[in-house]
Short mmCIF file of C-alpha atoms in Angstrom, two decimals:
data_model
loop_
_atom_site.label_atom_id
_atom_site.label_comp_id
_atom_site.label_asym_id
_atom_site.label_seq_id
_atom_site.Cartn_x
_atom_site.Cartn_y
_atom_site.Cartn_z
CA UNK G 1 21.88 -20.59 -3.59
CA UNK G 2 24.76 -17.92 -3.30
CA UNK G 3 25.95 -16.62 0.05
CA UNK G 4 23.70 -13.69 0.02
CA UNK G 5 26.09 -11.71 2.28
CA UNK G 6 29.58 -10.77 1.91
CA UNK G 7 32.61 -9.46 4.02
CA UNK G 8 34.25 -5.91 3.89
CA UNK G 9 36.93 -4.45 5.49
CA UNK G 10 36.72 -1.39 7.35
CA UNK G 11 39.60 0.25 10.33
CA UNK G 12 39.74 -1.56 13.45
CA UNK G 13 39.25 2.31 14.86
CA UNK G 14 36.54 3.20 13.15
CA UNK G 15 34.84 -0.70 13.94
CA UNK G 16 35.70 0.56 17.64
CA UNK G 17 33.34 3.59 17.81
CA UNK G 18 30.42 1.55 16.31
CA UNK G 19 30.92 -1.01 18.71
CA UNK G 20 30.69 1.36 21.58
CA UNK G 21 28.11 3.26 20.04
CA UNK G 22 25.78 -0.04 19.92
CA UNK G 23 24.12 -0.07 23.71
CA UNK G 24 22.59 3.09 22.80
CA UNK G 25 20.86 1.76 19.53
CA UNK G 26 18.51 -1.08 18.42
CA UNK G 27 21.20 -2.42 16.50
CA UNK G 28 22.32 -5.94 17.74
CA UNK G 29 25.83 -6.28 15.61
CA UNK G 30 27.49 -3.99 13.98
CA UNK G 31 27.33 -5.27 10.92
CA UNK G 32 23.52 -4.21 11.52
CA UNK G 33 24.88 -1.00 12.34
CA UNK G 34 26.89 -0.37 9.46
CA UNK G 35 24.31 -2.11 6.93
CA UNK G 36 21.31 0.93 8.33
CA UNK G 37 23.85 3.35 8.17
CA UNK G 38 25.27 2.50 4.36
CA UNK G 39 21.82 1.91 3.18
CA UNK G 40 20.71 5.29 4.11
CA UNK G 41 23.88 7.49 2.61
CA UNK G 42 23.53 5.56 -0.55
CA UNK G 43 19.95 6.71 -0.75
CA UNK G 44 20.60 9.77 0.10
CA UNK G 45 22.86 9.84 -2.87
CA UNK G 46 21.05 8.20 -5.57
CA UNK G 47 18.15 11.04 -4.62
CA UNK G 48 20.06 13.24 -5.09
CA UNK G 49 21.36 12.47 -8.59
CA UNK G 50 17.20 11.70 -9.79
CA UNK G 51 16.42 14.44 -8.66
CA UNK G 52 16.31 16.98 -11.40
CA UNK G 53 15.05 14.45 -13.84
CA UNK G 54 11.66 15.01 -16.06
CA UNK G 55 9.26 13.07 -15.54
CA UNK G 56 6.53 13.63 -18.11
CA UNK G 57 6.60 14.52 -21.58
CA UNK G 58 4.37 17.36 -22.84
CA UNK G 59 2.38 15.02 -25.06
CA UNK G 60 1.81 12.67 -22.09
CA UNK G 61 1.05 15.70 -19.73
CA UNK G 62 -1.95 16.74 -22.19
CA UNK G 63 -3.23 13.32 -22.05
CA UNK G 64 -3.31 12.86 -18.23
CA UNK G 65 -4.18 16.61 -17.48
CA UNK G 66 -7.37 15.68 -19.91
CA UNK G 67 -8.29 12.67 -18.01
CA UNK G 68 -8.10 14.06 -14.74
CA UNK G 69 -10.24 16.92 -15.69
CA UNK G 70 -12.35 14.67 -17.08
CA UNK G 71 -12.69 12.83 -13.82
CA UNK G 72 -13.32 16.23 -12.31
CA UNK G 73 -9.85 16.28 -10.08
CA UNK G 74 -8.44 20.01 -11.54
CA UNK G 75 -10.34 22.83 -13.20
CA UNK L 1 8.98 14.94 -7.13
CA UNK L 2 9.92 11.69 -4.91
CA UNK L 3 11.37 8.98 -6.77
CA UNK L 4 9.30 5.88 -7.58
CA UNK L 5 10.45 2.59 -5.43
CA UNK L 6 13.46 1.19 -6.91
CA UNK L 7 14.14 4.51 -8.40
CA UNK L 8 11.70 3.87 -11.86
CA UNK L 9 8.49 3.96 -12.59
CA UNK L 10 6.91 0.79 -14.15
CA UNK L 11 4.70 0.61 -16.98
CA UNK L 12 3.77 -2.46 -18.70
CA UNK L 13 0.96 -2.06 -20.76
CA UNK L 14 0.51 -4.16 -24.35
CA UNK L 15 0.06 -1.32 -27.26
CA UNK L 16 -3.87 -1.48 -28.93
CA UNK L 17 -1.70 -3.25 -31.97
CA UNK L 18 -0.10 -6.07 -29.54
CA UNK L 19 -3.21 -6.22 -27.25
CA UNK L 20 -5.57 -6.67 -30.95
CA UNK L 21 -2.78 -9.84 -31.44
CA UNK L 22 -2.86 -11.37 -28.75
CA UNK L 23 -6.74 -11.67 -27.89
CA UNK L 24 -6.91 -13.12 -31.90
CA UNK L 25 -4.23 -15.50 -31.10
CA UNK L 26 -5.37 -16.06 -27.94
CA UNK L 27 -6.25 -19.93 -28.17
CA UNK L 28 -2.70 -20.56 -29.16
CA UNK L 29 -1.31 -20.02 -25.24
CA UNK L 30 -2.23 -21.96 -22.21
CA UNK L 31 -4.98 -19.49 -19.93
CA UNK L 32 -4.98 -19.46 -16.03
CA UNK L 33 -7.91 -17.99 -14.76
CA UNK L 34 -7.08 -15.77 -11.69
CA UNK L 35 -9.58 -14.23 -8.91
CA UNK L 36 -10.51 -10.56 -8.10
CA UNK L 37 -7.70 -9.99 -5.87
CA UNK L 38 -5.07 -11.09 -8.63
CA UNK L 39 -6.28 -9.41 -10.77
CA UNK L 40 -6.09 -6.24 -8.54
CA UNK L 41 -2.13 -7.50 -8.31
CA UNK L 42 -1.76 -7.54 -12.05
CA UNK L 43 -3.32 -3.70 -12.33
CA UNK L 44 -0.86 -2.64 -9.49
CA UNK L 45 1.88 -4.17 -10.99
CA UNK L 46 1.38 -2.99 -14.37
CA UNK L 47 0.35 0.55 -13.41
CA UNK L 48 3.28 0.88 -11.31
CA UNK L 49 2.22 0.71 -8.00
CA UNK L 50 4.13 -1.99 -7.07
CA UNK L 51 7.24 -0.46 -8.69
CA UNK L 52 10.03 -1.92 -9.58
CA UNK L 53 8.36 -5.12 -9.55
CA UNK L 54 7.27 -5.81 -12.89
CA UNK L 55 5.61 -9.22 -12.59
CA UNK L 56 4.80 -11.95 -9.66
CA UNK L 57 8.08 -12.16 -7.59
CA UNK L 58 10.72 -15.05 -9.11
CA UNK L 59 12.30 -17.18 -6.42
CA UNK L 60 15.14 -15.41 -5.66
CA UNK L 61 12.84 -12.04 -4.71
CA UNK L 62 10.42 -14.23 -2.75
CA UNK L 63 12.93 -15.67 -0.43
CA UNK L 64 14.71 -11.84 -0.46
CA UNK L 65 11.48 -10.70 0.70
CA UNK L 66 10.48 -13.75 3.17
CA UNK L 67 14.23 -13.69 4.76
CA UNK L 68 15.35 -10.24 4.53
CA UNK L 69 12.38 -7.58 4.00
CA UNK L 70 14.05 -6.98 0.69
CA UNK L 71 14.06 -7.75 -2.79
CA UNK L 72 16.76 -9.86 -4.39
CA UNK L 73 18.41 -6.27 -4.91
CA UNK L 74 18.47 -4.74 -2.03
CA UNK L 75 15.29 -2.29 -2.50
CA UNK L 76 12.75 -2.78 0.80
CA UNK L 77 9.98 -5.25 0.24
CA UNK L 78 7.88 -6.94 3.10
CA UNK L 79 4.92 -8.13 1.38
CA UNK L 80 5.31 -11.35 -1.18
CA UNK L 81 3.35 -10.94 -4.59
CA UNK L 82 2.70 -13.89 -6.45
CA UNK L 83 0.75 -16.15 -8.01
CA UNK L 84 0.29 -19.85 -7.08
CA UNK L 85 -0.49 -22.57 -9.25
CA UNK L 86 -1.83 -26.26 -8.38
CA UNK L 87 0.40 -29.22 -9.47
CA UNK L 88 -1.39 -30.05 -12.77
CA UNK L 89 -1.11 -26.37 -13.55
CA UNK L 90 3.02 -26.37 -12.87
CA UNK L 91 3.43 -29.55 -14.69
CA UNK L 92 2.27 -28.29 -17.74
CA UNK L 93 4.15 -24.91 -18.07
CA UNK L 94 8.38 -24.61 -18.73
CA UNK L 95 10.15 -21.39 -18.18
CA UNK L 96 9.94 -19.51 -20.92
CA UNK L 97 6.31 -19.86 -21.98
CA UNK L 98 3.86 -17.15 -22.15
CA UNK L 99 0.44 -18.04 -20.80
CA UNK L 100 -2.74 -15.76 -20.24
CA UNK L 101 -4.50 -14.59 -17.16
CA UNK L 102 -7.81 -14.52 -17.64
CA UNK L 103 -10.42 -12.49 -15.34
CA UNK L 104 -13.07 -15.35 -13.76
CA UNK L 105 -15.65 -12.34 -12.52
CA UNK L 106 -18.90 -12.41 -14.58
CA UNK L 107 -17.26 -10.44 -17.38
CA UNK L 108 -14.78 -13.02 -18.38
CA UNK L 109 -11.47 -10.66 -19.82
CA UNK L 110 -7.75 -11.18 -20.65
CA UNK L 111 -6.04 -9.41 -18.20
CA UNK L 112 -2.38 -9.91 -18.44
CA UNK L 113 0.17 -11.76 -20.41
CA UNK L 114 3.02 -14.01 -18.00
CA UNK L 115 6.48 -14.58 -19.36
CA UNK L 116 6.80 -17.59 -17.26
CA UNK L 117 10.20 -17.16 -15.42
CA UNK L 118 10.21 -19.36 -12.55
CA UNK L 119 8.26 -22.36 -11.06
CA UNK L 120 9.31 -23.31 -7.50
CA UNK L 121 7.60 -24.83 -4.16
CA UNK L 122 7.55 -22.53 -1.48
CA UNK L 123 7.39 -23.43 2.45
CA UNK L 124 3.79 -21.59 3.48
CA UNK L 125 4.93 -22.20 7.27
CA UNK L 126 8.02 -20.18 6.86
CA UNK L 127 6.32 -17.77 4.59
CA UNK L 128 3.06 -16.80 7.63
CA UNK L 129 5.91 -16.57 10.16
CA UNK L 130 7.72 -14.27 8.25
CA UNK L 131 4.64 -11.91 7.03
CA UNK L 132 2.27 -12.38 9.87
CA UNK L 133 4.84 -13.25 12.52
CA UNK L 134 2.77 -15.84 13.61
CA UNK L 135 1.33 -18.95 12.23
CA UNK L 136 -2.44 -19.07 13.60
CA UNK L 137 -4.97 -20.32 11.64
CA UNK L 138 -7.75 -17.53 12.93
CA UNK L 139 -5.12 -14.85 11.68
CA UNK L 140 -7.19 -13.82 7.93
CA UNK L 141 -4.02 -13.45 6.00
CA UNK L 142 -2.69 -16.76 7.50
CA UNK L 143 -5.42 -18.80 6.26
CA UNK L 144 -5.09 -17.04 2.96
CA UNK L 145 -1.79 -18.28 2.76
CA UNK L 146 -2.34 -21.62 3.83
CA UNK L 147 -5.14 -21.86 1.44
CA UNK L 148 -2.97 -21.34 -1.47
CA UNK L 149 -1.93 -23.32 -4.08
CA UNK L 150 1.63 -25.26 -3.92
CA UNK L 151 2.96 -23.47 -6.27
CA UNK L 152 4.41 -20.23 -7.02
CA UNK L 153 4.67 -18.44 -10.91
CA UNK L 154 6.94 -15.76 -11.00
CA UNK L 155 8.04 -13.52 -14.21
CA UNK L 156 6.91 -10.22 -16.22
CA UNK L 157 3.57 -9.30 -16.86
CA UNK L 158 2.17 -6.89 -19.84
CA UNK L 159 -1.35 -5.54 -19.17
CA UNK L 160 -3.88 -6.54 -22.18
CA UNK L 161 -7.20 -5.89 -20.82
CA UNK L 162 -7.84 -3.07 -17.81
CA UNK L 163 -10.46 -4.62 -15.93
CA UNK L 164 -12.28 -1.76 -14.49
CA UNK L 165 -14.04 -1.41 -10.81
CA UNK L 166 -17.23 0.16 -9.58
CA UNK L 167 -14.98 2.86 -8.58
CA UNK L 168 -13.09 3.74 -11.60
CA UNK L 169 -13.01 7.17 -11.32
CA UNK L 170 -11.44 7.24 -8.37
CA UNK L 171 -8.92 4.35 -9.30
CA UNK L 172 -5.93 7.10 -10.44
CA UNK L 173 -2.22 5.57 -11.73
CA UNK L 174 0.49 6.38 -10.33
CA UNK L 175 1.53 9.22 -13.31
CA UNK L 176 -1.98 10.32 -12.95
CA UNK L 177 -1.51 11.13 -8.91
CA UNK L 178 2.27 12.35 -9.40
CA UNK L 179 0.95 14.60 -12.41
CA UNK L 180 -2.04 15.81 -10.15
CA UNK L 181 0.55 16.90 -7.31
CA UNK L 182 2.88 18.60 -9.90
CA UNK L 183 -0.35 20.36 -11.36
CA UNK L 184 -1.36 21.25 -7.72
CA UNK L 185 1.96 22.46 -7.17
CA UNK L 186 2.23 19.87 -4.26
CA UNK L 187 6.19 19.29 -3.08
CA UNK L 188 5.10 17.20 -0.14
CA UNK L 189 2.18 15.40 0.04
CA UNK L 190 0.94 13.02 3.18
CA UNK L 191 -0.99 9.61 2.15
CA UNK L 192 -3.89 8.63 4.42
CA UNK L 193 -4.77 5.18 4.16
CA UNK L 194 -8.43 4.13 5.80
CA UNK L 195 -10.61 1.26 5.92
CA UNK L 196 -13.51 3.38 7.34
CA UNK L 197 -14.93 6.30 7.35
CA UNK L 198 -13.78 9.38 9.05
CA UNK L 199 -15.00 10.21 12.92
CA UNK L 200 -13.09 13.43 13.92
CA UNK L 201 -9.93 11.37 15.03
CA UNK L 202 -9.16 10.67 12.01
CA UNK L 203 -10.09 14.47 10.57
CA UNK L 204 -7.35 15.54 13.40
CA UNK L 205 -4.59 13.54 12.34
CA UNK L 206 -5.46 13.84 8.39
CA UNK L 207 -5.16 18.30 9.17
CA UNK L 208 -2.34 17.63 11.41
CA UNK L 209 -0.71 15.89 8.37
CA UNK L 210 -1.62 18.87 6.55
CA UNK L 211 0.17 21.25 8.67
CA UNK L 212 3.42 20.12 7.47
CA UNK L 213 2.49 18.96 4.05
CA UNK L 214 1.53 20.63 1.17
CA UNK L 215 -1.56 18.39 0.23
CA UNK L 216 -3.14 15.26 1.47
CA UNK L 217 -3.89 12.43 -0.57
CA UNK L 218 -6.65 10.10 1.29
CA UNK L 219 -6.16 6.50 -0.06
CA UNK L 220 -8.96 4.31 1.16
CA UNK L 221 -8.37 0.56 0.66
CA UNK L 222 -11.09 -0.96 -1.99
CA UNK L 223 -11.05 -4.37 -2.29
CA UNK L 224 -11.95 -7.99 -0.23
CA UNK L 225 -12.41 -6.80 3.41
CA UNK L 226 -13.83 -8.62 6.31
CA UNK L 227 -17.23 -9.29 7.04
CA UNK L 228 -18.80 -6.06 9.21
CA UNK L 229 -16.23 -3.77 7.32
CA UNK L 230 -17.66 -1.09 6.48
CA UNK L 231 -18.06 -1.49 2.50
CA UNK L 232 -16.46 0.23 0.14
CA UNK L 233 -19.28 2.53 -1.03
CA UNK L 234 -19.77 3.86 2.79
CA UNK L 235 -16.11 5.07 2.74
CA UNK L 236 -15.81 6.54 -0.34
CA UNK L 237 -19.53 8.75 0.32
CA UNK L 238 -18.31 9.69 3.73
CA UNK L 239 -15.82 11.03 2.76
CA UNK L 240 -16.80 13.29 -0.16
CA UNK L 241 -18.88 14.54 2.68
CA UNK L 242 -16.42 15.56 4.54
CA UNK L 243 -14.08 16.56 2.01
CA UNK L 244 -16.72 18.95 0.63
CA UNK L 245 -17.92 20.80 3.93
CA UNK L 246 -14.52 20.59 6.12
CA UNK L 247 -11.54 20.77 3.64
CA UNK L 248 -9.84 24.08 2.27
CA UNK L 249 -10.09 23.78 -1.42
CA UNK L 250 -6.60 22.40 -3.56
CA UNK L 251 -5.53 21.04 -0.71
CA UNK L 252 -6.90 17.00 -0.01
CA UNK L 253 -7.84 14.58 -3.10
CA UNK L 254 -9.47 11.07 -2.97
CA UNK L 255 -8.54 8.12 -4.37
CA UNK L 256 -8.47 4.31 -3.89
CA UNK L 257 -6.52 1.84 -3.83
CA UNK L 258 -7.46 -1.48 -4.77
CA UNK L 259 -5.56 -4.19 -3.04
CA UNK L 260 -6.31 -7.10 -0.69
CA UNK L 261 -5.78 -6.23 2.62
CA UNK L 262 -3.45 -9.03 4.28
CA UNK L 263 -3.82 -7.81 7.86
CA UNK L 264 0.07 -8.21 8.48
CA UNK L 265 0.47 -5.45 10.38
CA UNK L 266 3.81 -3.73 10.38
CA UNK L 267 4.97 -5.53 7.69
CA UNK L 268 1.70 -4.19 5.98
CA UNK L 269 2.41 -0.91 6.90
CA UNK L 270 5.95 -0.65 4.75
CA UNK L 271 3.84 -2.35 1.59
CA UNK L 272 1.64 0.51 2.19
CA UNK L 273 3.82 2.96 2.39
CA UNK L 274 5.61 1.93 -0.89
CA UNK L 275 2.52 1.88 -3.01
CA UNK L 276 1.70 5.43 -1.64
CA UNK L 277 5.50 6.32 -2.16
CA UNK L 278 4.80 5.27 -6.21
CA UNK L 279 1.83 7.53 -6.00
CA UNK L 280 4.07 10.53 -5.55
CA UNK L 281 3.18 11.07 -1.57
CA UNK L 282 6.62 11.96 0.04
CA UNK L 283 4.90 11.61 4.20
CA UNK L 284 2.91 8.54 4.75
CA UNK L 285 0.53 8.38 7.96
CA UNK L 286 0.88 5.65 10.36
CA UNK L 287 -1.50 5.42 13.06
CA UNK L 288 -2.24 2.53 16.07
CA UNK L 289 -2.45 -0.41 14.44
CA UNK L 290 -2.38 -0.46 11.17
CA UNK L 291 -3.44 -3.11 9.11
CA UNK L 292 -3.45 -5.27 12.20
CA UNK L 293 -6.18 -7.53 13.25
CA UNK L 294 -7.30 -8.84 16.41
CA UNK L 295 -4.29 -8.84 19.22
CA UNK L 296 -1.28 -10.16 16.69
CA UNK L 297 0.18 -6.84 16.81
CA UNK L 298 1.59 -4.01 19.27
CA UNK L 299 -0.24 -0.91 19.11
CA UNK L 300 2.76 0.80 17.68
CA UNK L 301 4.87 -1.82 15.59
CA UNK L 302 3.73 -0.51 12.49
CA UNK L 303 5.56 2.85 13.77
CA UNK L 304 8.47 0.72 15.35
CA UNK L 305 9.23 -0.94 11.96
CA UNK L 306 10.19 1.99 10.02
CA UNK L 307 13.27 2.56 11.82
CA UNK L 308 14.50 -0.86 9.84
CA UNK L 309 14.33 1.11 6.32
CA UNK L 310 16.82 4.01 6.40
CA UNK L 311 16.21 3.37 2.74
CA UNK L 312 12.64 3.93 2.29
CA UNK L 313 12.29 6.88 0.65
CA UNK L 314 8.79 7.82 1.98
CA UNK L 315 8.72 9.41 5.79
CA UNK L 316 6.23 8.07 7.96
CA UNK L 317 4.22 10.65 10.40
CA UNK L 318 3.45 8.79 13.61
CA UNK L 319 -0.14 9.50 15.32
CA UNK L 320 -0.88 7.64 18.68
CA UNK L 321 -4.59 7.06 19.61
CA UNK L 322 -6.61 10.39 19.62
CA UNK L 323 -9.27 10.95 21.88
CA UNK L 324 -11.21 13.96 23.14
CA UNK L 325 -10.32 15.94 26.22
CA UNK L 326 -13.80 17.39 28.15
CA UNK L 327 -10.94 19.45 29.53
CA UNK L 328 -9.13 20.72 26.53
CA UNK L 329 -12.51 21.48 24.93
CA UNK L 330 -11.28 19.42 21.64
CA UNK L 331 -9.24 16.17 19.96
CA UNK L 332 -6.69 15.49 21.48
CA UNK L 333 -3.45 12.42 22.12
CA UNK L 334 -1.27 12.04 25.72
CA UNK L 335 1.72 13.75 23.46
CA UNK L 336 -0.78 17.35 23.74
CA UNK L 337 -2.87 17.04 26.45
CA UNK L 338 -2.16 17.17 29.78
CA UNK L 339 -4.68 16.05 31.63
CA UNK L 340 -6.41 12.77 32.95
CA UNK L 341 -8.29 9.97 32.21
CA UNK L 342 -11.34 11.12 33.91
CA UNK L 343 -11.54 14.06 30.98
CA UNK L 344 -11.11 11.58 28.03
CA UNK L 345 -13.73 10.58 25.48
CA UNK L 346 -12.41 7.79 23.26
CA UNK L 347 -14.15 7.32 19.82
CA UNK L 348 -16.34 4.09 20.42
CA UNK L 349 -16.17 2.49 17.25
CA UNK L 350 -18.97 0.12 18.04
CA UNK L 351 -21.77 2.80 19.91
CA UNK L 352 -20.59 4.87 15.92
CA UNK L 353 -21.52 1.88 14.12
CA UNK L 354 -24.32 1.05 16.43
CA UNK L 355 -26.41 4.78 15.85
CA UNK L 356 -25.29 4.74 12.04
CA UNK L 357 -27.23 1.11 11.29
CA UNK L 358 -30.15 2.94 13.48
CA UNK L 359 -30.20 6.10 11.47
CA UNK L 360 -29.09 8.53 14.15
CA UNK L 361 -26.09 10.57 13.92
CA UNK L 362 -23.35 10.55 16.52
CA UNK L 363 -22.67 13.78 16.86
CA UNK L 364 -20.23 13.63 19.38
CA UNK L 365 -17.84 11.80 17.28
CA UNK L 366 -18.43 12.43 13.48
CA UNK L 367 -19.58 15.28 11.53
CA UNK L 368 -23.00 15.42 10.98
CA UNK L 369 -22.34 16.04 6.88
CA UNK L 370 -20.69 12.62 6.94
CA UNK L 371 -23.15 10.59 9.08
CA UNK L 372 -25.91 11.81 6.82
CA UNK L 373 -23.66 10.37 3.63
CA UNK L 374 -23.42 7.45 5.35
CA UNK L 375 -27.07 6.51 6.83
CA UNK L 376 -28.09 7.44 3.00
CA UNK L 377 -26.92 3.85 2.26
CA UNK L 378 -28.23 1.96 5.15
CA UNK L 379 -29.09 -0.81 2.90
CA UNK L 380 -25.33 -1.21 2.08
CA UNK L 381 -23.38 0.21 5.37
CA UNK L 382 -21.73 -2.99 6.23
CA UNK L 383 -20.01 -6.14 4.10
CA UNK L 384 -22.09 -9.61 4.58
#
C-alpha cells in the first residue's frame, strides 16, 4: 500500500509560529495543525468556485416540482 | 445552494430501456440476495445521499475511512458502507463481474446492479475500534459488525428496481429536498434528526434552529431500531401533530431517512450530518448524545468531533440538555438560565413513555396535539 502521507516544505519562521501557537489548540503536531488549517482554505475555495453553478434543468424542475406537489409538500 | 459531499451530486439510476434488459437477462449474472438495511444502502447510494460514493466502499476507501475518517480522497467519511460476502460467495466472483442484488423481503425485487471492483478480508476488530471506539460485544453496532460476513464487495452500483417503504411519501431524494428549499426560497436550512417523537425540548431547540435558519428540515430516522424504540409510525404521526398546530406555515418540512442506525456516536453524528448536507441543509443539529447508546459515549463528543472537519461543509448547531426552569416560567439549558437545580424539571423520558402506553397525556412535557397522535396508535407505540 502507498505511503498515504507525504512531506512539504514550508519556512522554518512560519513552522515557528505554529509551533508556539499549538498549547493553545487541540492540535498535537503541527503537521495536525497545518493539515485543519489547509483543509479548510481549500474548501473555502472550491465553494466558492461551485457556487454560482445550476443545478436543475427546467425540464427536470417540472418533473420534481410535480412530484412534490403531488406528495402535497408546495401548493 | 450548499454543495453536495465531494462537491457532486450522485445519481445512478438504470434508464426504463437498461432496467427492461437487465431483469430479461437477468438469469445470465450471479444474484446476491441482500437484507432490508442493504437495501436501504443501495437507495442512499444511488439517490445520492451518500454522495460521492457511488457504490459499497473499495479497499482503499474502507481503510481511508477506518484509519483516517476520510475517503481514499481526502473528502470526510466516518461511517464504512459495504457489503460483505461469505467465502463461497467471494470465491465465485472476479473483479470485473457484474452480479445482482436482489431484495429478500416478501416482495422479492432486483434492486441494484454491482460492478464488482474489489474483494478483500477486512479485520472486524480494527474496524469496531475505529467506528464504535470500543470493541464490546453488548455495544448494537458492534455485534452487527462482528456478525458480518468475512468478506467485503466494493464497486459501483446502478439502481434497477426502487424498492419502496411504508413511508414513501415522505422518503424525498436529495434533488427533491434541494429543489423544495430553492422553491421555498430557503438559503439556510437546519436538519433535525430524531428517533422519537417531540416533547417540548426538542420543539425548543428545533425553533431555536429556526431563529437563525431560514427553514427546518426534520429528518426522523426510519429503519431497524432497537426493541422499545418508539416505531416508526409513532414518530412520523407525532409529528404532523405538531407540525400542524405549532409551526408557522413554509417554514419546517418532514421527511425520513431510511438508514440503519449504527449507534456510533460521534462518528455517527458526521455520517449524519453528510447525508443531511446532500439533502441541501447548510446547519445540522447536534444535541447530547447523539446516536449514542448506553454509556460508550460523552454527552458532548458528537459536538467535540466536528472541530476535526474544517472541511465539512455543513455547520453543526450545538444544543446541551434542555430542561424546564419553575423559575424562568419556560424551556430552558445552563447556557440561558440562571438559576438552580432546585427550579429544574428534566423531561423524564420513561414517566413520557410510561402515561403514553396508559393513554394519558403528559402535559407537562409534550403538547397535548402530539400525545393525542400518538396514544391513537397504542397498539403500535413501541418496536417488539
Amino acid at each position: 500500500m502507498t505511503d498515504p502521507f507525504k512531506e512539504i516544505k514550508i519556512p522554518a519562521t512560519l513552522y515557528a509560529r505554529i509551533e508556539k501557537r499549538l498549547p493553545n489548540t487541540d492540535f498535537k503536531t503541527v503537521t495536525d495543525y497545518v493539515t485543519y488549517l489547509v483543509r479548510k482554505v481549500l474548501d473555502n475555495i472550491e465553494q466558492d468556485e461551485k457556487k454560482d453553478k445550476k443545478e436543475f434543468t427546467p425540464e427536470e424542475e417540472r418533473e420534481i416540482e410535480d412530484r412534490l406537489r403531488k406528495l402535497g409538500y408546495i401548493d | 445552494m450548499v454543495e453536495p459531499h465531494g462537491g457532486r451530486l450522485v445519481e445512478r439510476v438504470c434508464g426504463e430501456k437498461t432496467r427492461q434488459v437487465l431483469i430479461e437477462q437477468s438469469k445470465e449474472f450471479p444474484s446476491l440476495p441482500i437484507n432490508d438495511d442493504l437495501v436501504k444502502d443501495v437507495k442512499n447510494i444511488c439517490f445520492g445521499v451518500f454522495s460521492p460514493i457511488e457504490g459499497f466502499q473499495c479497499q482503499d476507501d474502507f481503510e481511508s475511512v477506518i484509519g483516517h475518517s476520510r475517503l481514499a480522497n481526502d473528502v470526510p467519511w466516518t461511517i464504512p458502507v459495504v457489503l460483505d460476502v461469505d467465502d463461497e460467495f467471494a470465491r465465485s466472483v472476479r473483479p470485473k463481474d457484474e452480479i445482482l442484488l436482489v431484495s429478500g423481503g416478501c416482495v422479492p425485487a432486483i434492486v441494484a446492479k454491482l460492478a464488482v471492483d474489489d474483494i478483500f478480508r477486512y479485520d472486524k476488530t480494527t474496524y469496531v475500534k475505529s467506528v464504535f471506539k470500543t470493541g464490546d460485544l453488548n455495544h448494537p453496532g458492534v455485534k452487527t459488525v462482528l456478525e458480518k460476513k468475512p468478506w467485503l464487495l466494493g464497486g459501483k452500483l446502478d439502481l434497477i428496481t426502487e424498492v419502496k417503504t411504508r413511508f414513501a411519501k415522505y422518503n424525498l431524494k436529495p434533488r427533491e429536498t434541494r429543489y423544495l428549499f430553492k422553491k421555498k426560497g430557503w438559503k439556510t436550512v437546519a436538519a433535525f434528526q430524531t428517533r422519537n417523537p417531540p416533547h417540548l425540548g426538542h420543539e425548543h431547540v428545533q425553533k431555536s434552529a429556526l431563529t437563525v435558519c431560514d427553514g427546518l428540515l426534520i429528518n426522523p430516522v426510519i429503519g431497524k431500531k432497537q426493541p422499545g424504540d418508539f416505531t416508526d409510525e409513532v414518530i412520523l404521526a407525532s409529528y404532523e401533530a405538531l407540525i400542524d398546530k405549532y409551526y408557522v406555515k413554509d417554514t419546517c418540512a418532514l421527511t425520513t431517512f431510511e438508514t440503519e442506525m449504527h449507534y456510533a456516536g460521534p462518528k455517527e453524528a458526521i455520517h449524519h450530518a453528510i447525508a443531511r448536507k446532500n439533502l441541501g441543509c447548510t446547519h445540522f443539529i447536534v444535541g447530547r448524545d447523539h446516536a449514542g447508546v448506553g454509556n460508550y459515549y460523552g454527552p458532548f463528543d458528537a459536538q467535540e468531533i466536528f472541530k476535526q472537519f474544517p472541511d465539512l461543509g455543513i455547520t453543526p448547531i450545538n444544543f446541551r440538555a434542555f430542561y424546564k426552569c419553575k423559575k424562568c416560567g419556560g424551556v430552558v439549558s445552563d447556557k440561558i438560565c440562571p438559576h438552580g437545580p432546585e427550579f429544574q424539571v428534566d423531561f423524564k423520558g420513561r414517566v413520557v413513555r410510561q402515561m403514553l402506553s396508559e393513554g394519558k397525556i403528559p402535559v407537562e412535557e409534550m403538547r397535548p396535539e402530539v400525545a393525542e397522535a400518538i396514544i391513537k396508535l397504542k397498539d403500535n407505540l413501541f418496536v417488539k
